[in-house]
Amino acid sequence: MSVTPTFAISVPIGAYHPLLPDCLKSLAIQTPRPQVAVLDASGDPRVAEAVDQFSDLVAYRRAGPDGGQSDAIIEGWDNLSGDLLGWLNADDALYPGALAEAAEKFANAPDTDLFYGHSTIIDDDNIIEGYHWAVEPPSEMILAGDIISQPSCFFRRSQLDEIGGLNRDLHYTMDWDIWVRFWRAGATFAYTNNVLSRVLWSKDAKTGGFNRRRREELERIIGANASLSRRLKSRFGFALHHALEYLAPDAVADFLRSAPGRTLRAINGLDRNGGFSGEAFLPLMHYGDAPMTKLEVKLRCQSPVTISAAGAELDVNASGTHLLVFDNPVPAGEILQLRLAAKDGAARFLGAAWR
C-alpha cells in the first residue's frame, strides 16, 4: 500500500510583496496540506499582518535577521518534519492540485527522488505572459542550463541529505546547484507537462540581475559540469537572456527573438515568444478576493483567431486587446484553460489579464 507523503515548504521573505497573500492562499488550499515555515527577515509589519491570516497553516515562524535566502530555507526545513521539500518566494504561488499531483507521483513511484512541472509567468502588472520557456524534460542538459522552474519542483529530504544539503553560501543559483548534484548522484527525476506554479518575472527580480556575484555563481556550476562547447553556449545563453529580458527595448528584443530561421520549442502549442500556429493552451488561475468575470487577451494576428475559456468564445480578426466575458464568474483557486486557435497562419499571444 502506498503511503501519502508529507511536504515541508519554506517561504523565505526578505521584503514585503503584494503577492504574498496569493502565495499563502495557494499553500492553504493544497491537498495534502503542507507543513509551512515562514522566515521573515523583512521587518515589515505588512508581512506579519499577512501571515497572521494563515496561522493555522504556518507550523514554524521566525521574524528577524538571517544569513540570507538559502540560510532561511534550511532553517525552515530543519523545523518541519515533512519528507518532501520545496520552497516558495513571497511572489510565487502554487497552482491548485500541485501537491496532489506530486504526492501521487512520489507515492506510486517510490524510486522518484525529484518531481517537477511547468510554471506560468506574470509580470509586475499581473499580466500573464505565457510559460516559463526554459523548462523541459529531464536530460543531461541540466548540466549546462537550469531546465527546472524551482517553485514547481519537489524532492526527497533523504536524497538532499545524501548529496550534502542546500548550499547556504549561494544566493542566486542554490536551486540549480541542487538539481546538478542530484543528477550527478544518479537520482531519479520525474516530470509532468502540467503547470504546478505561477512565478513573477519582475524587472527588479534578483534572478534577472547579472551582477558579479551571480556571474560567479553561474560560472561555478557551468565550469564544473559542462563540456567546453556547452560552457560557451551556457555563458552566451545567460548573457543573451539578460540582455533580451532586461536591457534591450521591447521592439529590439522582439526582432531578435523572431529572427528568420529560428525554431522555438513550444509548450502546449505556445512558444517562448508567444507564437502559435493552430491550437495553443494556457492554464490560468487567480487568488483574488472576488470571482473574476472578465479576461483581457492581447494578440498580434493578421488572420482569424478564436479565443475561448470557461464557456466564453470570441472570434477576432485583428491585433489588439480582446475581452472575454464569463457567464459564470471564475472563483479564486479554480483553473481556467485558455484556448487559442489560429485558423489560417500564425499569431502571437502577448498577454492576458483578469478584469
mmCIF file of C-alpha atoms in Angstrom:
data_model
loop_
_atom_site.group_PDB
_atom_site.id
_atom_site.type_symbol
_atom_site.label_atom_id
_atom_site.label_comp_id
_atom_site.label_asym_id
_atom_site.label_seq_id
_atom_site.Cartn_x
_atom_site.Cartn_y
_atom_site.Cartn_z
ATOM 1 C CA MET A 1 0.000 0.000 0.000
ATOM 2 C CA SER A 2 1.384 3.404 -0.962
ATOM 3 C CA VAL A 3 1.828 5.990 1.795
ATOM 4 C CA THR A 4 0.812 9.606 1.188
ATOM 5 C CA PRO A 5 3.973 11.675 1.576
ATOM 6 C CA THR A 6 4.178 14.861 3.621
ATOM 7 C CA PHE A 7 5.506 18.195 2.352
ATOM 8 C CA ALA A 8 7.712 20.722 4.133
ATOM 9 C CA ILE A 9 7.648 24.099 2.353
ATOM 10 C CA SER A 10 9.826 27.046 3.359
ATOM 11 C CA VAL A 11 8.752 30.595 2.498
ATOM 12 C CA PRO A 12 11.763 32.930 2.905
ATOM 13 C CA ILE A 13 10.810 36.624 2.921
ATOM 14 C CA GLY A 14 13.374 39.372 2.516
ATOM 15 C CA ALA A 15 10.861 42.120 1.764
ATOM 16 C CA TYR A 16 7.108 42.519 1.641
ATOM 17 C CA HIS A 17 5.485 41.822 -1.718
ATOM 18 C CA PRO A 18 1.801 42.408 -2.614
ATOM 19 C CA LEU A 19 1.629 38.827 -3.939
ATOM 20 C CA LEU A 20 2.462 37.326 -0.534
ATOM 21 C CA PRO A 21 -1.242 36.667 0.277
ATOM 22 C CA ASP A 22 -1.519 34.737 -3.017
ATOM 23 C CA CYS A 23 1.497 32.658 -2.032
ATOM 24 C CA LEU A 24 -0.013 31.713 1.322
ATOM 25 C CA LYS A 25 -3.502 31.103 -0.113
ATOM 26 C CA SER A 26 -2.023 28.790 -2.710
ATOM 27 C CA LEU A 27 -0.452 26.684 0.038
ATOM 28 C CA ALA A 28 -3.574 26.715 2.225
ATOM 29 C CA ILE A 29 -5.784 25.138 -0.483
ATOM 30 C CA GLN A 30 -3.441 22.244 -1.255
ATOM 31 C CA THR A 31 -4.304 18.631 -0.535
ATOM 32 C CA PRO A 32 -2.358 17.118 1.117
ATOM 33 C CA ARG A 33 -1.936 20.168 3.294
ATOM 34 C CA PRO A 34 1.770 21.014 3.624
ATOM 35 C CA GLN A 35 3.762 21.957 6.685
ATOM 36 C CA VAL A 36 4.840 25.556 6.080
ATOM 37 C CA ALA A 37 7.646 27.611 7.587
ATOM 38 C CA VAL A 38 7.682 31.398 7.150
ATOM 39 C CA LEU A 39 11.102 33.006 7.619
ATOM 40 C CA ASP A 40 10.633 36.786 7.743
ATOM 41 C CA ALA A 41 13.734 38.956 7.604
ATOM 42 C CA SER A 42 11.841 41.990 6.274
ATOM 43 C CA GLY A 43 10.910 43.766 9.484
ATOM 44 C CA ASP A 44 7.794 44.920 7.619
ATOM 45 C CA PRO A 45 4.536 44.847 9.638
ATOM 46 C CA ARG A 46 2.606 44.075 6.428
ATOM 47 C CA VAL A 47 4.317 40.669 6.311
ATOM 48 C CA ALA A 48 3.274 39.884 9.865
ATOM 49 C CA GLU A 49 -0.282 41.007 9.106
ATOM 50 C CA ALA A 50 -0.491 38.754 6.039
ATOM 51 C CA VAL A 51 0.968 35.736 7.834
ATOM 52 C CA ASP A 52 -1.387 36.233 10.788
ATOM 53 C CA GLN A 53 -4.272 35.402 8.431
ATOM 54 C CA PHE A 54 -2.806 31.915 7.924
ATOM 55 C CA SER A 55 -1.832 30.995 11.478
ATOM 56 C CA ASP A 56 -3.413 27.547 11.100
ATOM 57 C CA LEU A 57 -1.200 26.853 8.072
ATOM 58 C CA VAL A 58 2.171 28.003 9.402
ATOM 59 C CA ALA A 59 3.890 25.373 11.543
ATOM 60 C CA TYR A 60 7.070 27.361 12.104
ATOM 61 C CA ARG A 61 7.515 31.113 12.058
ATOM 62 C CA ARG A 62 10.551 33.308 12.624
ATOM 63 C CA ALA A 63 10.861 37.077 12.336
ATOM 64 C CA GLY A 64 14.278 38.692 12.403
ATOM 65 C CA PRO A 65 17.612 38.710 10.587
ATOM 66 C CA ASP A 66 19.023 35.604 8.932
ATOM 67 C CA GLY A 67 22.030 34.623 6.868
ATOM 68 C CA GLY A 68 20.281 35.080 3.533
ATOM 69 C CA GLN A 69 17.709 33.217 1.482
ATOM 70 C CA SER A 70 19.417 29.825 1.470
ATOM 71 C CA ASP A 71 20.041 30.002 5.204
ATOM 72 C CA ALA A 72 16.364 30.820 5.788
ATOM 73 C CA ILE A 73 15.161 27.953 3.588
ATOM 74 C CA ILE A 74 17.326 25.497 5.523
ATOM 75 C CA GLU A 75 16.061 26.863 8.843
ATOM 76 C CA GLY A 76 12.507 26.270 7.704
ATOM 77 C CA TRP A 77 13.133 22.680 6.646
ATOM 78 C CA ASP A 78 15.027 21.956 9.863
ATOM 79 C CA ASN A 79 11.948 22.945 11.875
ATOM 80 C CA LEU A 80 9.468 20.896 9.844
ATOM 81 C CA SER A 81 9.134 17.112 9.603
ATOM 82 C CA GLY A 82 7.861 16.603 6.050
ATOM 83 C CA ASP A 83 9.763 14.129 3.916
ATOM 84 C CA LEU A 84 9.280 16.060 0.626
ATOM 85 C CA LEU A 85 10.829 19.505 0.376
ATOM 86 C CA GLY A 86 10.282 22.672 -1.624
ATOM 87 C CA TRP A 87 10.202 26.422 -1.223
ATOM 88 C CA LEU A 88 8.268 29.411 -2.487
ATOM 89 C CA ASN A 89 9.299 33.032 -2.560
ATOM 90 C CA ALA A 90 6.790 35.653 -1.468
ATOM 91 C CA ASP A 91 5.772 36.376 -5.086
ATOM 92 C CA ASP A 92 5.351 32.709 -6.113
ATOM 93 C CA ALA A 93 2.113 30.716 -5.966
ATOM 94 C CA LEU A 94 1.250 27.056 -6.463
ATOM 95 C CA TYR A 95 -1.468 26.034 -8.868
ATOM 96 C CA PRO A 96 -4.471 24.220 -7.384
ATOM 97 C CA GLY A 97 -3.748 20.497 -7.184
ATOM 98 C CA ALA A 98 0.032 20.861 -7.485
ATOM 99 C CA LEU A 99 0.857 18.979 -4.301
ATOM 100 C CA ALA A 100 -1.779 16.325 -5.005
ATOM 101 C CA GLU A 101 -0.097 15.532 -8.318
ATOM 102 C CA ALA A 102 3.343 15.495 -6.721
ATOM 103 C CA ALA A 103 2.162 13.320 -3.831
ATOM 104 C CA GLU A 104 0.622 10.803 -6.222
ATOM 105 C CA LYS A 105 3.849 10.557 -8.200
ATOM 106 C CA PHE A 106 6.058 10.046 -5.147
ATOM 107 C CA ALA A 107 3.632 7.526 -3.626
ATOM 108 C CA ASN A 108 3.193 5.448 -6.767
ATOM 109 C CA ALA A 109 6.821 5.624 -7.893
ATOM 110 C CA PRO A 110 8.890 5.197 -4.706
ATOM 111 C CA ASP A 111 12.147 5.450 -6.639
ATOM 112 C CA THR A 112 11.365 9.057 -7.615
ATOM 113 C CA ASP A 113 13.745 11.493 -5.930
ATOM 114 C CA LEU A 114 12.697 14.732 -7.632
ATOM 115 C CA PHE A 115 9.493 15.752 -9.398
ATOM 116 C CA TYR A 116 8.809 18.937 -11.357
ATOM 117 C CA GLY A 117 6.497 20.547 -13.880
ATOM 118 C CA HIS A 118 5.839 23.796 -15.697
ATOM 119 C CA SER A 119 5.244 27.340 -14.460
ATOM 120 C CA THR A 120 3.327 30.244 -15.921
ATOM 121 C CA ILE A 121 4.846 33.718 -15.860
ATOM 122 C CA ILE A 122 3.325 37.038 -14.796
ATOM 123 C CA ASP A 123 4.893 40.500 -14.930
ATOM 124 C CA ASP A 124 4.810 43.401 -12.477
ATOM 125 C CA ASP A 125 1.340 44.384 -13.702
ATOM 126 C CA ASN A 126 -0.088 40.874 -13.120
ATOM 127 C CA ILE A 127 -0.243 40.231 -16.862
ATOM 128 C CA ILE A 128 0.093 36.546 -17.703
ATOM 129 C CA GLU A 129 2.822 36.325 -20.315
ATOM 130 C CA GLY A 130 2.953 32.591 -21.032
ATOM 131 C CA TYR A 131 5.051 29.645 -19.888
ATOM 132 C CA HIS A 132 8.457 29.559 -18.237
ATOM 133 C CA TRP A 133 10.267 28.927 -21.512
ATOM 134 C CA ALA A 134 13.358 27.202 -20.059
ATOM 135 C CA VAL A 135 11.525 24.208 -18.553
ATOM 136 C CA GLU A 136 11.957 20.912 -20.386
ATOM 137 C CA PRO A 137 12.014 17.174 -19.594
ATOM 138 C CA PRO A 138 14.992 15.857 -17.616
ATOM 139 C CA SER A 139 18.215 15.295 -19.523
ATOM 140 C CA GLU A 140 21.921 15.978 -19.174
ATOM 141 C CA MET A 141 21.158 19.469 -20.472
ATOM 142 C CA ILE A 142 20.665 20.275 -16.794
ATOM 143 C CA LEU A 143 24.463 20.426 -16.552
ATOM 144 C CA ALA A 144 24.547 23.346 -18.975
ATOM 145 C CA GLY A 145 21.355 25.243 -18.106
ATOM 146 C CA ASP A 146 18.669 25.351 -15.433
ATOM 147 C CA ILE A 147 15.772 23.491 -17.058
ATOM 148 C CA ILE A 148 13.689 23.329 -13.859
ATOM 149 C CA SER A 149 11.397 26.047 -12.509
ATOM 150 C CA GLN A 150 12.161 25.932 -8.790
ATOM 151 C CA PRO A 151 8.655 26.714 -7.402
ATOM 152 C CA SER A 152 7.326 23.754 -9.439
ATOM 153 C CA CYS A 153 9.877 21.305 -8.033
ATOM 154 C CA PHE A 154 9.708 18.976 -5.004
ATOM 155 C CA PHE A 155 12.297 16.463 -3.810
ATOM 156 C CA ARG A 156 13.016 13.941 -1.089
ATOM 157 C CA ARG A 157 14.656 15.171 2.093
ATOM 158 C CA SER A 158 16.633 11.929 2.317
ATOM 159 C CA GLN A 159 18.146 12.420 -1.147
ATOM 160 C CA LEU A 160 19.035 16.044 -0.402
ATOM 161 C CA ASP A 161 20.794 14.915 2.785
ATOM 162 C CA GLU A 162 22.762 12.354 0.777
ATOM 163 C CA ILE A 163 24.156 14.989 -1.596
ATOM 164 C CA GLY A 164 25.107 17.387 1.182
ATOM 165 C CA GLY A 165 22.039 19.609 1.514
ATOM 166 C CA LEU A 166 21.338 23.086 0.214
ATOM 167 C CA ASN A 167 24.428 25.268 -0.136
ATOM 168 C CA ARG A 168 23.752 28.160 2.220
ATOM 169 C CA ASP A 169 26.596 30.185 0.681
ATOM 170 C CA LEU A 170 24.797 30.507 -2.675
ATOM 171 C CA HIS A 171 22.461 33.451 -3.175
ATOM 172 C CA TYR A 172 21.369 33.125 -6.824
ATOM 173 C CA THR A 173 21.930 29.550 -8.006
ATOM 174 C CA MET A 174 21.210 27.370 -4.972
ATOM 175 C CA ASP A 175 18.359 25.647 -6.819
ATOM 176 C CA TRP A 176 20.334 24.812 -9.979
ATOM 177 C CA ASP A 177 23.187 23.624 -7.762
ATOM 178 C CA ILE A 178 20.828 21.091 -6.152
ATOM 179 C CA TRP A 179 19.499 19.804 -9.474
ATOM 180 C CA VAL A 180 23.035 19.308 -10.811
ATOM 181 C CA ARG A 181 24.178 17.426 -7.718
ATOM 182 C CA PHE A 182 21.039 15.254 -7.819
ATOM 183 C CA TRP A 183 21.743 14.458 -11.459
ATOM 184 C CA ARG A 184 25.406 13.609 -10.861
ATOM 185 C CA ALA A 185 24.422 11.393 -7.923
ATOM 186 C CA GLY A 186 22.146 9.322 -10.172
ATOM 187 C CA ALA A 187 18.883 10.498 -8.613
ATOM 188 C CA THR A 188 15.629 9.637 -10.374
ATOM 189 C CA PHE A 189 13.921 12.666 -11.929
ATOM 190 C CA ALA A 190 10.201 12.681 -12.817
ATOM 191 C CA TYR A 191 8.425 15.303 -14.915
ATOM 192 C CA THR A 192 4.894 16.374 -15.749
ATOM 193 C CA ASN A 193 3.714 18.534 -18.617
ATOM 194 C CA ASN A 194 1.195 20.140 -16.265
ATOM 195 C CA VAL A 195 1.624 23.582 -14.714
ATOM 196 C CA LEU A 196 2.377 23.459 -10.984
ATOM 197 C CA SER A 197 3.158 27.091 -10.163
ATOM 198 C CA ARG A 198 2.960 30.727 -11.181
ATOM 199 C CA VAL A 199 6.066 32.890 -10.917
ATOM 200 C CA LEU A 200 6.747 36.606 -11.232
ATOM 201 C CA TRP A 201 9.384 37.812 -13.668
ATOM 202 C CA SER A 202 9.917 41.280 -12.330
ATOM 203 C CA LYS A 203 12.288 43.881 -13.710
ATOM 204 C CA ASP A 204 13.657 44.026 -10.182
ATOM 205 C CA ALA A 205 13.899 40.255 -9.606
ATOM 206 C CA LYS A 206 17.293 39.179 -8.327
ATOM 207 C CA THR A 207 17.458 36.286 -10.796
ATOM 208 C CA GLY A 208 17.256 38.815 -13.608
ATOM 209 C CA GLY A 209 20.348 40.602 -12.434
ATOM 210 C CA PHE A 210 23.704 39.862 -13.997
ATOM 211 C CA ASN A 211 25.902 41.266 -11.293
ATOM 212 C CA ARG A 212 29.327 39.940 -10.382
ATOM 213 C CA ARG A 213 28.130 37.582 -7.641
ATOM 214 C CA ARG A 214 25.522 35.957 -9.872
ATOM 215 C CA ARG A 215 28.027 35.582 -12.699
ATOM 216 C CA GLU A 216 30.466 33.932 -10.296
ATOM 217 C CA GLU A 217 27.819 31.505 -9.057
ATOM 218 C CA LEU A 218 26.766 30.637 -12.615
ATOM 219 C CA GLU A 219 30.385 30.117 -13.662
ATOM 220 C CA ARG A 220 30.952 27.794 -10.703
ATOM 221 C CA ILE A 221 28.291 25.394 -11.987
ATOM 222 C CA ILE A 222 28.902 25.848 -15.705
ATOM 223 C CA GLY A 223 32.665 25.409 -15.382
ATOM 224 C CA ALA A 224 32.374 22.253 -13.282
ATOM 225 C CA ASN A 225 29.678 20.383 -15.144
ATOM 226 C CA ALA A 226 29.642 21.138 -18.857
ATOM 227 C CA SER A 227 31.862 20.413 -21.860
ATOM 228 C CA LEU A 228 33.772 23.279 -23.486
ATOM 229 C CA SER A 229 31.120 23.793 -26.179
ATOM 230 C CA ARG A 230 28.323 23.706 -23.620
ATOM 231 C CA ARG A 231 30.185 26.104 -21.332
ATOM 232 C CA LEU A 232 30.424 28.605 -24.161
ATOM 233 C CA LYS A 233 26.770 28.082 -25.113
ATOM 234 C CA SER A 234 25.649 28.448 -21.486
ATOM 235 C CA ARG A 235 27.583 31.667 -20.941
ATOM 236 C CA PHE A 236 26.193 33.130 -24.126
ATOM 237 C CA GLY A 237 22.674 31.952 -23.311
ATOM 238 C CA PHE A 238 22.580 33.528 -19.846
ATOM 239 C CA ALA A 239 24.022 36.790 -21.151
ATOM 240 C CA LEU A 240 21.571 36.872 -24.062
ATOM 241 C CA HIS A 241 18.612 36.146 -21.782
ATOM 242 C CA HIS A 242 19.596 39.028 -19.508
ATOM 243 C CA ALA A 243 20.022 41.374 -22.469
ATOM 244 C CA LEU A 244 16.704 40.481 -24.106
ATOM 245 C CA GLU A 245 14.620 40.369 -20.943
ATOM 246 C CA TYR A 246 16.052 43.328 -19.037
ATOM 247 C CA LEU A 247 18.201 45.595 -21.212
ATOM 248 C CA ALA A 248 17.023 45.703 -24.834
ATOM 249 C CA PRO A 249 13.987 47.817 -25.798
ATOM 250 C CA ASP A 250 10.899 45.662 -26.408
ATOM 251 C CA ALA A 251 10.955 46.253 -30.172
ATOM 252 C CA VAL A 252 14.597 45.190 -30.441
ATOM 253 C CA ALA A 253 14.081 42.133 -28.231
ATOM 254 C CA ASP A 254 11.040 41.082 -30.274
ATOM 255 C CA PHE A 255 13.007 41.402 -33.518
ATOM 256 C CA LEU A 256 15.941 39.332 -32.226
ATOM 257 C CA ARG A 257 13.709 36.637 -30.750
ATOM 258 C CA SER A 258 11.785 36.330 -34.020
ATOM 259 C CA ALA A 259 14.827 36.282 -36.326
ATOM 260 C CA PRO A 260 14.174 34.297 -39.543
ATOM 261 C CA GLY A 261 15.236 30.679 -39.407
ATOM 262 C CA ARG A 262 14.871 30.321 -35.629
ATOM 263 C CA THR A 263 12.924 27.286 -34.455
ATOM 264 C CA LEU A 264 11.460 27.739 -30.999
ATOM 265 C CA ARG A 265 10.301 24.872 -28.795
ATOM 266 C CA ALA A 266 6.605 25.127 -27.923
ATOM 267 C CA ILE A 267 4.838 24.238 -24.689
ATOM 268 C CA ASN A 268 1.222 23.224 -25.279
ATOM 269 C CA GLY A 269 1.380 24.942 -28.646
ATOM 270 C CA LEU A 270 2.823 28.230 -27.347
ATOM 271 C CA ASP A 271 6.476 29.109 -27.966
ATOM 272 C CA ARG A 272 8.668 31.336 -25.800
ATOM 273 C CA ASN A 273 7.735 34.407 -27.822
ATOM 274 C CA GLY A 274 4.013 33.661 -27.536
ATOM 275 C CA GLY A 275 3.833 32.406 -31.117
ATOM 276 C CA PHE A 276 1.317 29.734 -32.082
ATOM 277 C CA SER A 277 0.011 28.141 -35.250
ATOM 278 C CA GLY A 278 -3.092 26.021 -34.876
ATOM 279 C CA GLU A 279 -4.133 25.438 -31.251
ATOM 280 C CA ALA A 280 -2.405 26.584 -28.084
ATOM 281 C CA PHE A 281 -3.455 26.175 -24.458
ATOM 282 C CA LEU A 282 -2.537 28.092 -21.312
ATOM 283 C CA PRO A 283 -3.992 27.256 -17.862
ATOM 284 C CA LEU A 284 -4.741 30.351 -15.781
ATOM 285 C CA MET A 285 -5.748 30.885 -12.160
ATOM 286 C CA HIS A 286 -6.058 33.709 -9.658
ATOM 287 C CA TYR A 287 -6.279 34.074 -5.897
ATOM 288 C CA GLY A 288 -8.208 37.348 -5.808
ATOM 289 C CA ASP A 289 -10.784 38.017 -3.125
ATOM 290 C CA ALA A 290 -13.650 38.177 -5.639
ATOM 291 C CA PRO A 291 -14.568 35.883 -8.545
ATOM 292 C CA MET A 292 -13.380 37.176 -11.904
ATOM 293 C CA THR A 293 -15.871 37.862 -14.668
ATOM 294 C CA LYS A 294 -13.625 39.065 -17.497
ATOM 295 C CA LEU A 295 -10.311 38.227 -19.125
ATOM 296 C CA GLU A 296 -8.423 40.548 -21.459
ATOM 297 C CA VAL A 297 -6.353 38.756 -24.080
ATOM 298 C CA LYS A 298 -3.858 40.668 -26.183
ATOM 299 C CA LEU A 299 -2.901 39.192 -29.560
ATOM 300 C CA ARG A 300 -0.924 40.030 -32.643
ATOM 301 C CA CYS A 301 -2.530 38.422 -35.678
ATOM 302 C CA GLN A 302 -3.271 39.010 -39.349
ATOM 303 C CA SER A 303 -5.834 36.239 -39.778
ATOM 304 C CA PRO A 304 -8.764 34.909 -37.716
ATOM 305 C CA VAL A 305 -8.128 33.605 -34.199
ATOM 306 C CA THR A 306 -10.635 32.020 -31.828
ATOM 307 C CA ILE A 307 -10.218 32.775 -28.119
ATOM 308 C CA SER A 308 -12.156 30.608 -25.684
ATOM 309 C CA ALA A 309 -12.270 29.791 -21.967
ATOM 310 C CA ALA A 310 -14.863 28.751 -19.391
ATOM 311 C CA GLY A 311 -17.657 28.585 -21.954
ATOM 312 C CA ALA A 312 -16.946 32.019 -23.446
ATOM 313 C CA GLU A 313 -15.752 32.263 -27.045
ATOM 314 C CA LEU A 314 -14.652 35.133 -29.241
ATOM 315 C CA ASP A 315 -13.604 35.219 -32.906
ATOM 316 C CA VAL A 316 -11.191 38.029 -33.719
ATOM 317 C CA ASN A 317 -9.606 39.140 -36.974
ATOM 318 C CA ALA A 318 -7.140 41.818 -35.946
ATOM 319 C CA SER A 319 -4.351 42.560 -33.499
ATOM 320 C CA GLY A 320 -5.330 44.198 -30.241
ATOM 321 C CA THR A 321 -6.771 43.565 -26.787
ATOM 322 C CA HIS A 322 -9.909 41.413 -26.771
ATOM 323 C CA LEU A 323 -12.315 40.863 -23.886
ATOM 324 C CA LEU A 324 -13.801 37.519 -22.835
ATOM 325 C CA VAL A 325 -16.839 37.840 -20.544
ATOM 326 C CA PHE A 326 -17.867 34.809 -18.471
ATOM 327 C CA ASP A 327 -21.454 33.915 -17.670
ATOM 328 C CA ASN A 328 -20.204 32.073 -14.589
ATOM 329 C CA PRO A 329 -17.546 34.053 -12.664
ATOM 330 C CA VAL A 330 -14.253 32.243 -12.091
ATOM 331 C CA PRO A 331 -13.609 31.848 -8.339
ATOM 332 C CA ALA A 332 -10.216 32.017 -6.677
ATOM 333 C CA GLY A 333 -8.276 28.780 -6.817
ATOM 334 C CA GLU A 334 -10.001 27.423 -9.919
ATOM 335 C CA ILE A 335 -8.031 26.680 -13.078
ATOM 336 C CA LEU A 336 -9.296 28.207 -16.296
ATOM 337 C CA GLN A 337 -7.996 26.734 -19.558
ATOM 338 C CA LEU A 338 -7.403 29.434 -22.160
ATOM 339 C CA ARG A 339 -7.578 28.106 -25.718
ATOM 340 C CA LEU A 340 -6.200 29.990 -28.699
ATOM 341 C CA ALA A 341 -6.794 28.724 -32.238
ATOM 342 C CA ALA A 342 -5.223 30.359 -35.273
ATOM 343 C CA LYS A 343 -7.378 29.346 -38.243
ATOM 344 C CA ASP A 344 -5.022 30.392 -41.033
ATOM 345 C CA GLY A 345 -1.350 31.085 -40.459
ATOM 346 C CA ALA A 346 0.449 32.073 -37.272
ATOM 347 C CA ALA A 347 -0.386 34.500 -34.470
ATOM 348 C CA ARG A 348 1.238 35.728 -31.285
ATOM 349 C CA PHE A 349 -0.081 35.788 -27.727
ATOM 350 C CA LEU A 350 1.076 38.959 -25.968
ATOM 351 C CA GLY A 351 -0.559 38.512 -22.595
ATOM 352 C CA ALA A 352 -3.744 38.058 -20.600
ATOM 353 C CA ALA A 353 -5.086 39.889 -17.562
ATOM 354 C CA TRP A 354 -8.019 39.316 -15.224
ATOM 355 C CA ARG A 355 -10.543 42.141 -15.115
#
